[in-house]
Every structure is written in structure tokens, then in C-alpha cells.
XYZ file of C-alpha atoms in Angstrom:
538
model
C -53.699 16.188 17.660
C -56.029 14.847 14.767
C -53.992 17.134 12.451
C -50.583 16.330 13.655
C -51.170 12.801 12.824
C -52.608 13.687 9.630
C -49.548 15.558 9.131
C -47.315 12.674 9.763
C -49.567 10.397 7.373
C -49.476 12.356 4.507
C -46.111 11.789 3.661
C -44.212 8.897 2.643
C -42.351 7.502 6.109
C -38.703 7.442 4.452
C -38.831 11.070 4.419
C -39.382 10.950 8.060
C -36.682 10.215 10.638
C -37.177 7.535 13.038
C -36.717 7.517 16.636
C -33.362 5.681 16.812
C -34.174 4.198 20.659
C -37.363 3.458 19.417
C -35.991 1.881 16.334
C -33.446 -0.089 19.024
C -36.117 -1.049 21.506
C -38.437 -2.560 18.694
C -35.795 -4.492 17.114
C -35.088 -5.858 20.759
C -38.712 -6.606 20.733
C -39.088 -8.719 17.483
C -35.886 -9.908 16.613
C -36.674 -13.034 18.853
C -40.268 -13.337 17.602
C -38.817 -14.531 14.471
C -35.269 -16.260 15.757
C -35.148 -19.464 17.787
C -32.213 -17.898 19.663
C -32.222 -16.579 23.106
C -32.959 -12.586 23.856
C -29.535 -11.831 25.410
C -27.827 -13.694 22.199
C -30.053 -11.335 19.712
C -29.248 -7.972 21.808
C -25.762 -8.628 21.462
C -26.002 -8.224 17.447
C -27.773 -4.969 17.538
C -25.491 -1.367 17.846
C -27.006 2.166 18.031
C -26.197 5.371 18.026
C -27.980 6.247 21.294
C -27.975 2.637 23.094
C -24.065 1.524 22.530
C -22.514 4.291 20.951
C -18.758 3.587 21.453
C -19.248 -0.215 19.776
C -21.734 1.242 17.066
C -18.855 3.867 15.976
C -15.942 1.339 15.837
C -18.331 -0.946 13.936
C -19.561 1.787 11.820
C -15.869 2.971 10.317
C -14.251 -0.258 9.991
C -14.789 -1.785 7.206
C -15.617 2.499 5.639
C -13.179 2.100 2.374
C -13.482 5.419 0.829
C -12.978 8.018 3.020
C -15.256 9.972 1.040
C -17.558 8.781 3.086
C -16.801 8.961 6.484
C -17.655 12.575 7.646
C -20.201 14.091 9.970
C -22.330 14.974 6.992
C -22.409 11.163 5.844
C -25.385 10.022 6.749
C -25.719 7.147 9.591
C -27.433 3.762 9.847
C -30.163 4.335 12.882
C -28.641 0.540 13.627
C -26.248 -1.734 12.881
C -26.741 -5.778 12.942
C -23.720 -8.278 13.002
C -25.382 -11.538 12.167
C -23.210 -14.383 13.074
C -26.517 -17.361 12.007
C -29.017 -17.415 9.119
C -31.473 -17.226 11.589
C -30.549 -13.858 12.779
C -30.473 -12.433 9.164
C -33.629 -14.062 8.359
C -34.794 -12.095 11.959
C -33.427 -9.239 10.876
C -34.794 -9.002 7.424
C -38.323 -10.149 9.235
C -37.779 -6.937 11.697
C -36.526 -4.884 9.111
C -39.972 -4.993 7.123
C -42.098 -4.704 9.717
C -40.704 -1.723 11.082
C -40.058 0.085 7.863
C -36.393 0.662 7.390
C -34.048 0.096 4.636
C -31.587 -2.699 4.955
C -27.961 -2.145 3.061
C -26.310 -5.492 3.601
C -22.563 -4.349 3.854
C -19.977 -7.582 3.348
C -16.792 -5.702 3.723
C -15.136 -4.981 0.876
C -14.427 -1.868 -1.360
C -17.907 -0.520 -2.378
C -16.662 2.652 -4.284
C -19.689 4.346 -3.616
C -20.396 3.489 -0.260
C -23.822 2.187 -1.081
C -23.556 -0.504 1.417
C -23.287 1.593 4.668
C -24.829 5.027 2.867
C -28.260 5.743 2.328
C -30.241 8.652 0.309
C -33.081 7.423 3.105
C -32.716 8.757 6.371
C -34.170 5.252 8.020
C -31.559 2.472 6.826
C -30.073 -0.087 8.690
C -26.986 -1.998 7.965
C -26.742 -5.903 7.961
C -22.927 -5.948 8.528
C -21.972 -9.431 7.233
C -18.340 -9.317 8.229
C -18.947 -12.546 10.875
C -19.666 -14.404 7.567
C -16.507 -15.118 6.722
C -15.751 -18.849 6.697
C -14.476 -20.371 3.919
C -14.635 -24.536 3.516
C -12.509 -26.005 0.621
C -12.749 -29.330 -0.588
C -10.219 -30.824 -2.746
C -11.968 -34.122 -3.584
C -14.545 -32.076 -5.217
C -12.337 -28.811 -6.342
C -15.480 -27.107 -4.617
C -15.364 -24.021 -1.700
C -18.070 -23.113 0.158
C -17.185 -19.621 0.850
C -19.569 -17.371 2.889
C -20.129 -13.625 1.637
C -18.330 -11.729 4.136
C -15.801 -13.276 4.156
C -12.948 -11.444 1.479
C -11.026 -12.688 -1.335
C -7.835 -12.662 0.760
C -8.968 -15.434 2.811
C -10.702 -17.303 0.467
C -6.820 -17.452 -1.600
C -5.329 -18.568 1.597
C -7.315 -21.118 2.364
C -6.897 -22.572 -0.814
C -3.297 -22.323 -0.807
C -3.797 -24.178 2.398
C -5.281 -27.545 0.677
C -3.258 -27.161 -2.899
C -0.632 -25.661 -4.802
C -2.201 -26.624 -7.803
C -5.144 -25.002 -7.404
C -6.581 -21.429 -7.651
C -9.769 -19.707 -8.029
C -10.121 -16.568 -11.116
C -11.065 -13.722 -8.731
C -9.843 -10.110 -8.204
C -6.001 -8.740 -7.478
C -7.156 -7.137 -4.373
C -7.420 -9.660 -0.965
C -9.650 -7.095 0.889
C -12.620 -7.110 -2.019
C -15.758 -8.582 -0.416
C -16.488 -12.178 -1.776
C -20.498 -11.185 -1.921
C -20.124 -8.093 -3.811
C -17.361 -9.664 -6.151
C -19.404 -12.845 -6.732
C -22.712 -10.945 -7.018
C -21.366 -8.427 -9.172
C -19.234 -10.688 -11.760
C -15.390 -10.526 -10.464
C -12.387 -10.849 -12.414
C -9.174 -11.245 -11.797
C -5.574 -11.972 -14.091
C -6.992 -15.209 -14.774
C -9.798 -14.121 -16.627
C -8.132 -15.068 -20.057
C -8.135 -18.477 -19.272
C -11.249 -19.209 -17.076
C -13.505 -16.283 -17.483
C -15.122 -14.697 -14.614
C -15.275 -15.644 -11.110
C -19.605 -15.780 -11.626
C -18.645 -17.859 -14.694
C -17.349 -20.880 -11.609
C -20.790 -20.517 -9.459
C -22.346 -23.705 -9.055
C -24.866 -22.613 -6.043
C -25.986 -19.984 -3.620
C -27.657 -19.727 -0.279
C -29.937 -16.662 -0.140
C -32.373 -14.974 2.637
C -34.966 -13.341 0.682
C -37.609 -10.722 1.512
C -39.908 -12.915 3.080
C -37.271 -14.642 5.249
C -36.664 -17.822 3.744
C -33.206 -19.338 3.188
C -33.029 -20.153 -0.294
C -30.261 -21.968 -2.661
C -29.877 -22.593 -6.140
C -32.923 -25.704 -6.205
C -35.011 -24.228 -3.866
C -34.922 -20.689 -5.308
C -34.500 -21.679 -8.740
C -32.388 -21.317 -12.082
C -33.930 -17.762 -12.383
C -32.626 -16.721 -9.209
C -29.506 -18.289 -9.085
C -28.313 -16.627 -12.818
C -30.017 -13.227 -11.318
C -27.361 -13.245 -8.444
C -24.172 -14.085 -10.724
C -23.633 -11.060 -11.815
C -26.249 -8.835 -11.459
C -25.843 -7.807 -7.851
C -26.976 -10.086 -4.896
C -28.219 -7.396 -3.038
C -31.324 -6.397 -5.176
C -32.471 -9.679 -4.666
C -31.870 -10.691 -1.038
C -28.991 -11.562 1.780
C -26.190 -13.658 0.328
C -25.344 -15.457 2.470
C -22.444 -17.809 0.714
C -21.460 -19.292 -2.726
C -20.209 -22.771 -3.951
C -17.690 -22.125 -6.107
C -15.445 -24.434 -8.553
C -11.902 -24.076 -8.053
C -9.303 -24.309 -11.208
C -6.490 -25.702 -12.024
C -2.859 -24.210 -11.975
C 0.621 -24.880 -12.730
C 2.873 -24.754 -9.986
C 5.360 -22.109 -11.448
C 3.476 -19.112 -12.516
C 5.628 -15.954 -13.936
C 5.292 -12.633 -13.193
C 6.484 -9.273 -14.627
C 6.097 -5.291 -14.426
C 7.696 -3.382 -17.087
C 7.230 0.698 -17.084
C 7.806 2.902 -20.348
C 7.067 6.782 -20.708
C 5.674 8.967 -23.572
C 9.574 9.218 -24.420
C 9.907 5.593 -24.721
C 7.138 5.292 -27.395
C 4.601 4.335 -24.409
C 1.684 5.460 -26.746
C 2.832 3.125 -29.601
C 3.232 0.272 -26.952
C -0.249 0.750 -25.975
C -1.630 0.893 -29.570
C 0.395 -2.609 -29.910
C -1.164 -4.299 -26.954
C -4.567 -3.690 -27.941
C -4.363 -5.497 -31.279
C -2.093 -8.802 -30.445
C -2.812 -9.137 -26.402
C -6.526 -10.633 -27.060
C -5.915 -13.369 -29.427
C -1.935 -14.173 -27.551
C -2.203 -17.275 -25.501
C -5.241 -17.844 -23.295
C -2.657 -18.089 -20.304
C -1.356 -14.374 -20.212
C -2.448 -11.405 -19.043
C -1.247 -8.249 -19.185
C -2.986 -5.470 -17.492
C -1.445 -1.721 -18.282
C -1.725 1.398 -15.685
C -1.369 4.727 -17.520
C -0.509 7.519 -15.006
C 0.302 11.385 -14.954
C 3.977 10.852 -13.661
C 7.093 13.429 -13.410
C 10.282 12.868 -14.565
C 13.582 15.004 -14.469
C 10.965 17.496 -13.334
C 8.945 17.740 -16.752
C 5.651 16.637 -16.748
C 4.509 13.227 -18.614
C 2.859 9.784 -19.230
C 3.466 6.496 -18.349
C 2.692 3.225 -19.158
C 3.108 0.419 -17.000
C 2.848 -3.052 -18.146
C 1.578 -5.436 -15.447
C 1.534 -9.687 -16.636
C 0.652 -12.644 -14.701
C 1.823 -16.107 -17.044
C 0.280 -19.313 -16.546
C 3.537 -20.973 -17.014
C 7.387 -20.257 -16.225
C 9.913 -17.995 -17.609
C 11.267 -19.650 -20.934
C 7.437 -20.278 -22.226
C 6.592 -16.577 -21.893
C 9.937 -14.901 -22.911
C 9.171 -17.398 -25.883
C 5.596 -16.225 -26.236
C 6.565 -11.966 -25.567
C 9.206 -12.733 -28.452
C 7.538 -13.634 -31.094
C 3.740 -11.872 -30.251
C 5.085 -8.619 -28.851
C 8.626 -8.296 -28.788
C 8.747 -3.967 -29.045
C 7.836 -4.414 -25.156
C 11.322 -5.342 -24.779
C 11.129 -7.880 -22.475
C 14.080 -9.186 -20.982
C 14.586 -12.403 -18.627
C 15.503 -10.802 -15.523
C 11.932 -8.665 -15.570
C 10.003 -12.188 -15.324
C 9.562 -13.382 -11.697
C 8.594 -17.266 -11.434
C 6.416 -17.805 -8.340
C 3.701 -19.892 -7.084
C 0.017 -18.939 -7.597
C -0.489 -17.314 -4.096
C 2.931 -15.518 -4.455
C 0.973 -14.110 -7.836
C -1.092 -13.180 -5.281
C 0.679 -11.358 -3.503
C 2.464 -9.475 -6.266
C -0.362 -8.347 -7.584
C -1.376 -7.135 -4.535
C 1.974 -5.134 -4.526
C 3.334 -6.836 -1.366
C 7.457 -7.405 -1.088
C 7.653 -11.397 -1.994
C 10.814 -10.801 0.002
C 9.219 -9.817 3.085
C 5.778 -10.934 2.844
C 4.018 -14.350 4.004
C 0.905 -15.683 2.509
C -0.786 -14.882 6.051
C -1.066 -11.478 4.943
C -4.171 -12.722 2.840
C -5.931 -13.418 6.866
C -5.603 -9.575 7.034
C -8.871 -7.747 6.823
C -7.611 -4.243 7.282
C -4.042 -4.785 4.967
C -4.581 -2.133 2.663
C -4.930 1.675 3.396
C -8.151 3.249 3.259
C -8.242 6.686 1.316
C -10.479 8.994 -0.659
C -10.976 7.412 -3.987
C -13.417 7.746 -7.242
C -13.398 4.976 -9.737
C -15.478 4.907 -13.165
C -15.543 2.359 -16.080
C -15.546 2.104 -19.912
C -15.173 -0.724 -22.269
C -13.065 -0.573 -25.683
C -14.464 -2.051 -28.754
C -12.418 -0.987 -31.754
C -8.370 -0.340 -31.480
C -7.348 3.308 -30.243
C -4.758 4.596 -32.669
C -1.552 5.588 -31.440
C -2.496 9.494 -32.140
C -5.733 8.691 -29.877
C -3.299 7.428 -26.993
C -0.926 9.934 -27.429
C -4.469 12.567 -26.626
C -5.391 10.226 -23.883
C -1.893 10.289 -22.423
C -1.636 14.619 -23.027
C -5.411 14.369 -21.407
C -4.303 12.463 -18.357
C -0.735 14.616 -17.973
C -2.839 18.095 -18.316
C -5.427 17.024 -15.589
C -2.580 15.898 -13.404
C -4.080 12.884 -10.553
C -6.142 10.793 -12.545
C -4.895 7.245 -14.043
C -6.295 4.256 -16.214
C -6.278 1.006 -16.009
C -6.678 -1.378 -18.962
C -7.810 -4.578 -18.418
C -7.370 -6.950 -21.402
C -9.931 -9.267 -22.366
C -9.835 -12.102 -25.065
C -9.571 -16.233 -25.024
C -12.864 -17.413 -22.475
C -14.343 -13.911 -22.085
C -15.086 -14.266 -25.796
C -16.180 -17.981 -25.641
C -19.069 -17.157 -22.862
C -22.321 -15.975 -24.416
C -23.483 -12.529 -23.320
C -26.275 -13.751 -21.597
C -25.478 -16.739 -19.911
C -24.955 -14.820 -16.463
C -26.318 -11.127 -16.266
C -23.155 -9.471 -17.081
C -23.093 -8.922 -20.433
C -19.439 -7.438 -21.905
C -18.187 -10.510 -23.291
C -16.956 -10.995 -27.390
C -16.605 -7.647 -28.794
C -14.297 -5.690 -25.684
C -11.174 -5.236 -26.277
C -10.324 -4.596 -22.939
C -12.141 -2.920 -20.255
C -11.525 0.852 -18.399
C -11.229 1.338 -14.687
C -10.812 5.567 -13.984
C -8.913 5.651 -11.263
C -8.292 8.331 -8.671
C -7.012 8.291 -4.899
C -6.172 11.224 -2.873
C -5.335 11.483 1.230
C -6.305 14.751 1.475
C -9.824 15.870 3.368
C -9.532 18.929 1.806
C -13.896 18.872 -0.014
C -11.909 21.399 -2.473
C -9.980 18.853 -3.406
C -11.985 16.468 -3.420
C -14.367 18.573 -5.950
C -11.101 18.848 -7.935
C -10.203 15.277 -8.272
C -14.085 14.105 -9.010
C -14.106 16.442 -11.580
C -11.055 14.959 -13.366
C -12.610 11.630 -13.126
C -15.685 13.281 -14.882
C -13.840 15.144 -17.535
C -11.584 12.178 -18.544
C -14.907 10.322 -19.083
C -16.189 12.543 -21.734
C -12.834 13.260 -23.338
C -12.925 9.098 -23.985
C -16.410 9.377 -25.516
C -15.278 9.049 -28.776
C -13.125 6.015 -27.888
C -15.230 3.710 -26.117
C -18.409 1.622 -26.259
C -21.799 3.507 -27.280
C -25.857 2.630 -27.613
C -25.090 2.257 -24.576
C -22.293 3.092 -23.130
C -20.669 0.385 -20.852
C -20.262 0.230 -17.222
C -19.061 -2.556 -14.936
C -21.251 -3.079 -11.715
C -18.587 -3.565 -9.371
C -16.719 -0.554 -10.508
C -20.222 1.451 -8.913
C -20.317 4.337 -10.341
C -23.510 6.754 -9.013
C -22.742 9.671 -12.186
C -24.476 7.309 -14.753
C -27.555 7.096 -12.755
C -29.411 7.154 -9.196
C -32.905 5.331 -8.287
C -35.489 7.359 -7.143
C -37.734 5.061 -5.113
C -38.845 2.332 -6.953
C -38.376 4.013 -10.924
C -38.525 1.541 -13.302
C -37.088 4.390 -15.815
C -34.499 5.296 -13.358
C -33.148 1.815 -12.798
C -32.998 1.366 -16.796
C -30.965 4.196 -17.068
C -28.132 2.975 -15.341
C -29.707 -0.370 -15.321
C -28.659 -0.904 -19.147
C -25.304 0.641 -18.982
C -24.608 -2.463 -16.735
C -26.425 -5.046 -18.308
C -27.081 -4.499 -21.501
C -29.739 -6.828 -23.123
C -29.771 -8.958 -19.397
C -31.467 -5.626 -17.451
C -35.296 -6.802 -18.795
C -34.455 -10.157 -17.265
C -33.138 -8.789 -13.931
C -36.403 -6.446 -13.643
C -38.483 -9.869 -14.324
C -36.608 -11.690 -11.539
C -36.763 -9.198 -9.036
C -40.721 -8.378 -9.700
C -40.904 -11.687 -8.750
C -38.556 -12.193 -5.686
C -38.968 -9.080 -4.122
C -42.573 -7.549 -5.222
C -42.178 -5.195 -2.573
C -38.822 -3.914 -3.231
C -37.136 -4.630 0.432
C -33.675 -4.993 -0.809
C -33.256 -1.658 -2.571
C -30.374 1.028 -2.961
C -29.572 3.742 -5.074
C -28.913 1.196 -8.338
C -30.631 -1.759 -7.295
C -32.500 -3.208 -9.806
C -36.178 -1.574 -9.976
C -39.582 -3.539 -10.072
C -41.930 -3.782 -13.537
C -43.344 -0.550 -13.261
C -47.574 -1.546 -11.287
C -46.222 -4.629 -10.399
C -44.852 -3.253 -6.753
C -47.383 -4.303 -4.307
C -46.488 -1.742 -1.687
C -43.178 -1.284 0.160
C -43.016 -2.407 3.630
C -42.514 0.690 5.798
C -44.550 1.302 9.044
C -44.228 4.161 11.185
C -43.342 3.033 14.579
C -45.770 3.662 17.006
């Protein structure tokens, strides 16, 4: 017996599976130690495997968006917890720590890598956030308190509910999580004009490892620039954001304009790059290049995607005497109201489609996806796009998307929140690839591309180091093993440049222990861990 337990001791507990009843029956036992509400209200936010399969499965997949991750080799949460107060995530952080499990807080958005509901340790819990979701706008203030499950969707609605002239600079999808976006920096068309959504953060309310509920004078300034940017869940639960709203004209314009290799798309490109960042502050033009077919040959396309702070006549003004080898004509622009730029961007029919839409959780389609990110510092010729386009046409699924930077990215210092890629981008890379197909040879195929195209565009974008956007997760530039300080600085930098030192400072400080971890969470100073929290349970 004595060496059985010795056994056991000798290694670390995360490489050790828990028990998941036991794991269920002592969660039952201390989540109302540490809440204020009843026993029967606690049980009801706790899901396993073994106790309430059926409601831990449906809970489980729905709000899974990458289907890369939803298999029977994935591996599963021993519980799931669907806090509805801050007292129950402040119990379940409590519990979570004193039974020795991981906690991935999962606020339902995209998560490319599935880090929120994945977990390289085999005793992880997930704080599904998804009852979160309210979202309180003020007009008198041109303030929203919006809570960090709820997604961005909802929080556009209920805008668009109080004012017509009023918006918030945020991503083009509705289903993105607000706490990852917020947390991670967000950006959306607007980002010309007003920067990034972190950039409009005027508090927070946090649970942190020890429990407490925490906002931006309680926690600090240290804290509250840590979690703008440089990913809320190192640091603790978000549990919402005060944002400032904007201001908007009410007729926005719209446009999508598509040219091929054959139509000089390559020359196009090269064109954009050098006038879009210094053109007016109030355009944006994002381009997709894509591996397309046409007349059953083989090539690239561009497709030019703008959102106009203004109507019609200003931009066809603006396009004309900026960029006029676009072409544009009148009847491409589309005037429309901010939420209907909403909803174009998020490629609904304006026909068809009602703002409601937004209220929709589960509007998109899930898939199998990989996404990876550059940023571009110096102009690509038109010979260099002409290779990228041949590159992307010869690998056959893969596409880019180029998202143009300029006017307030460049006015915003590089350290004033902890993302850093401010003046100096051009415009920034998402590698994009989506596929239907379970097929794991496929799926070997397509990551592959993704992988490729990245070191084909080596010589192209950013080096010493070479950029990556947090949100656009990416596990191929780096993993954390435990608590590695030189793990986490690996990818650590890629993300945040000069700002990773500061976020390792912060952290040390907020979470000594390292409680809110994942594979790139930001590590400890390497000594300065005190000893994680994980107890076997007896």
C-alpha cells in the first residue's frame, strides 16, 4: 500500500487522471462553502461526464467552433460550470484550486485553437461563461457595460437599439466572444478611425485567483492595461468590460469589388498597400486573396472589401482621385446604416436579413478551420504578389486576408495597451483555411498549406520577431510547457513584442501560482511561482 501511494506521489498530479464522480461529488461539496447561494442552485451549474451526461454533451459541443476539435480523441473537461453570478465563478475558481484542476474559462466565441474547452492536462475544467451575456448601454454617457460572454452580435444590436448614431470599433464577425475580443485587442473596419476595440476600455470587473472580484480601481492600472490586450484569461475570470461607444454618421457606404490575376489583381494589390494607409481615416478596405477557378483554368483573385464612414458621392470622390485603377463605379457602393454595415460584413442578404440576426448565437456555420497571422512592414512589389498569388493558386485551399492599417493605429503608442503592432504595419495577415471535410488526411493536407504559405511569406513580412496577433491563436509559433518562462517568451514576444516583460511582471504578481494557465498563457518570472495549486483528491 505504502508503495502505491508513493507511487502516486512521485509524480506531478496533472499527469494523473482524476476520478470524474469524485471530481463531481467534491465540487458539490465546496462549491457552497465558498457561495452564499443555496446547494440545489450550485448543483444545477455543474455537468459531468458520468453524473449528467446527456446535458454535459450538448453543453460541451455548442459553442465547439472548429470542428477540429470535436472528435473522440479531443480531450474532455472532467466538468463543466455555467456560472450565471460572480459568486459562483468566484466558487468555482475557490473549488477549482483546492481540488487541483485546470480552469479554461470558455466565453463563446471562435477560439481557433480551441484552447478554451481543450486541454494538454488531462484534469481541466471549463468555466463556460455563455450565461454572461448581458449587455447595458447608456446613451447619456456613450458607455456599455457589456459582460464577457456575451458576443459581439449582441452587443451591435443593442446599440442599434438606443442610437443610430452610434457604434462601437469591434470585429466583422457577430458570433466572436466579447471577452476574448476585448482581452485580446479586437478590431474591426473601423479601426482606421478609432483604433482598437481595447483602445475604448475604460474598466473591467475581474475574479482573480484568490477569488476576489476586482475592477479597474480596486485591481489597479497594472491590471487593467494587462487585460486590454494581452489576454484576460492569464490573469483571471472576466467577467465584463465598460466600454466607450463612438460616434457615426448615419449613412455609411459599402462596397465589394473582385479582380483576377487577368485583371492586373497583383498590380491592384501592390497599389493598395502604398496609398490605402495614409487615404482618409474613414475608409477601409480589407482585400481577400483566394485560389479561385475560372473558365476552368486555375487562378488568383483579389477581392476588395470597403466600409466608408460617409455616403456614396464622398467616397466615389475619395476612390477617384487616391485610387482610381480599382475602377470603382457608383452602382458597386451600397449606402446603409451602421448595423446594416454590420450585417454586410457579416455577408448576410441586406435584402432578406433583419438586424435580429445579431441575437443569434449559433448564425454562422461551424467547420474545420486553421488561421495564422503576419504583419507587413515594407510594400510587397507587384512581382512579390504575383509569387504570393502563383503560391496560393499551386497549393489550391488556402486564402489571405489583408487587413489595412494606417490613421489611429499609427497615432497609439506601442505600449499604451499590451498589443504592440501599431506605426510601422502596413497592414496585417490573417492565413485562412476552412474545410467541411472530417477526412484527418485532409485535414493534414490543409494544415500543411497553412504552414507552407507561412514560410514562403518569410521574406515578406515582419522579422526580430516575427509578428503574430493573439486573437488569431496560433499554437505552431509556440506551446507552454507548465509554467516555462522560456516557453511563454517564445511565443510570448511574437505577440507582444516589447509589452511581454510587462505581462510576465503583472501576472507574477496576480497569479503567483499560475491558476489561470493554458497552452500560451502568459508564464510567471521564472522562481517567482510559489507552487501551483493542485491536490490529489482523496
Amino acid at each position: 500500500m505504502f508503495s502505491i501511494l508513493f507511487t502516486i506521489l512521485s509524480f506531478p498530479s496533472s499527469t494523473i487522471a482524476l476520478d470524474p464522480d469524485s471530481v463531481y461529488q467534491s465540487f458539490l461539496q465546496c462549491l457552497p462553502l465558498n457561495s452564499p447561494e443555496s446547494v440545489s442552485e450550485l448543483s444545477d451549474i455543474v455537468y459531468s461526464s458520468t453524473a449528467n451526461s446527456t446535458s454535459y454533451t450538448t453543453l460541451l459541443v455548442d459553442y465547439i467552433k472548429n470542428q477540429r476539435f470535436n472528435n473522440s480523441k479531443t480531450p474532455k473537461p472532467v466538468l463543466i460550470i455555467t456560472p450565471a453570478t460572480e459568486s459562483q465563478v468566484q466558487a468555482a475558481v475557490l473549488c477549482a484550486k483546492k481540488v487541483g484542476v485546470q480552469i479554461k474559462i470558455r466565453s463563446g466565441g471562435h477560439d481557433y485553437e480551441g484552447i478554451s474547452y481543450v486541454s494538454s492536462d488531462p484534469n481541466f475544467i471549463i468555466l463556460d461563461m455563455f450565461k454572461f451575456d448581458k449587455v447595458s448601454v447608456d446613451i447619456s454617457t456613450e458607455t456599455v457595460v457589456v459582460q464577457s460572454g456575451a458576443l459581439l452580435g449582441q452587443l451591435y444590436y443593442r446599440i442599434y437599439e438606443k442610437s443610430k448614431v452610434h457604434g462601437f470599433p469591434a470585429g466583422v464577425c457577430p458570433t466572436v466572444g466579447v471577452g476574448g475580443h476585448l482581452s485580446g485587442g479586437g478590431y474591426g473596419t473601423m479601426l482606421r478611425k478609432y483604433g482598437l476595440s481595447v483602445d475604448h476600455v475604460i474598466n473591467f470587473r475581474i475574479v482573480d485567483s484568490n477569488g476576489r472580484v476586482l475592477d479597474r480601481e480596486t485591481g489597479g492600472e497594472d491590471l487593467f492595461w494587462a487585460v486590454r490586450g494581452g489576454g484576460g484569461a492569464s490573469f483571471g475570470v472576466i467577467l465584463s468590460y465598460t466600454v466607450k461607444l463612438v460616434r457615426i454618421p448615419e449613412v455609411n457606404t459599402v462596397f465589394r469589388v473582385m479582380k483576377t490575376q487577368a485583371e492586373n489583381a497583383a498590380a491592384l494589390v501592390a497599389k493598395w498597400q502604398k496609398v490605402m494607409p495614409k487615404i482618409d481615416d474613414d475608409l477601409f478596405i480589407r482585400i481577400l486573396l483566394q485560389p479561385v477557378t475560372v473558365n476552368k483554368k486555375k487562378t488568383g483573385r483579389a477581392t476588395f472589401i470597403a466600409h466608408y464612414l460617409g455616403d456614396r458621392n464622398g467616397l466615389m470622390e475619395l476612390m477617384g482621385k487616391s485610387f482610381p485603377e480599382l475602377g470603382l463605379k457608383k452602382e458597386d457602393c451600397i449606402e446603409v446604416s451602421w448595423i446594416e454595415s454590420v450585417l454586410y460584413w457579416a455577408n448576410f442578404d441586406l435584402n432578406t436579413t433583419k438586424p435580429e440576426i445579431l441575437l443569434d448565437r449559433h448564425s454562422d456555420k461551424v467547420n474545420f478551420g486553421k488561421r495564422k497571422s503576419d504583419y507587413v512592414q515594407t510594400p510587397i512589389s507587384e512581382s512579390g504578389m504575383t509569387s504570393i498569388f502563383n503560391k496560393l493558386v499551386e497549393l489550391g485551399k488556402l486564402g489571405f486576408v489583408f487587413n489595412l492599417y494606417g490613421g489611429r493605429m499609427y497615432e497609439i503608442a506601442a505600449d499604451a495597451t499590451p498589443f504592440p503592432h501599431r506605426a510601422g504595419n502596413l497592414f496585417k495577415i490573417q492565413y485562412s483555411v476552412n474545410w467541411n471535410d472530417p477526412d484527418p488526411v485532409l485535414e493534414a493536407n490543409y494544415l500543411n498549406q497553412s504552414r507552407v504559405m507561412y514560410e514562403f511569406m518569410t521574406p515578406f513580412v515582419s522579422k526580430n520577431p516575427r509578428g503574430a496577433y493573439l486573437n488569431y491563436r496560433d499554437l505552431d509559433i509556440g506551446v507552454m510547457s507548465g509554467d516555462s518562462y522560456s516557453d511563454g517568451k517564445v511565443y510570448g514576444e511574437k505577440y507582444f513584442m516589447g509589452n511581454f516583460e510587462r505581462l510576465v511582471k503583472i501576472k507574477t504578481a496576480v497569479d503567483p501560482d499560475n491558476v489561470f494557465r493554458n497552452e500560451q498563457s502568459i508564464p510567471t518570472l521564472p522562481g517567482k511561482t510559489s507552487g501551483k495549486s493542485r491536490k490529489m483528491i482523496a
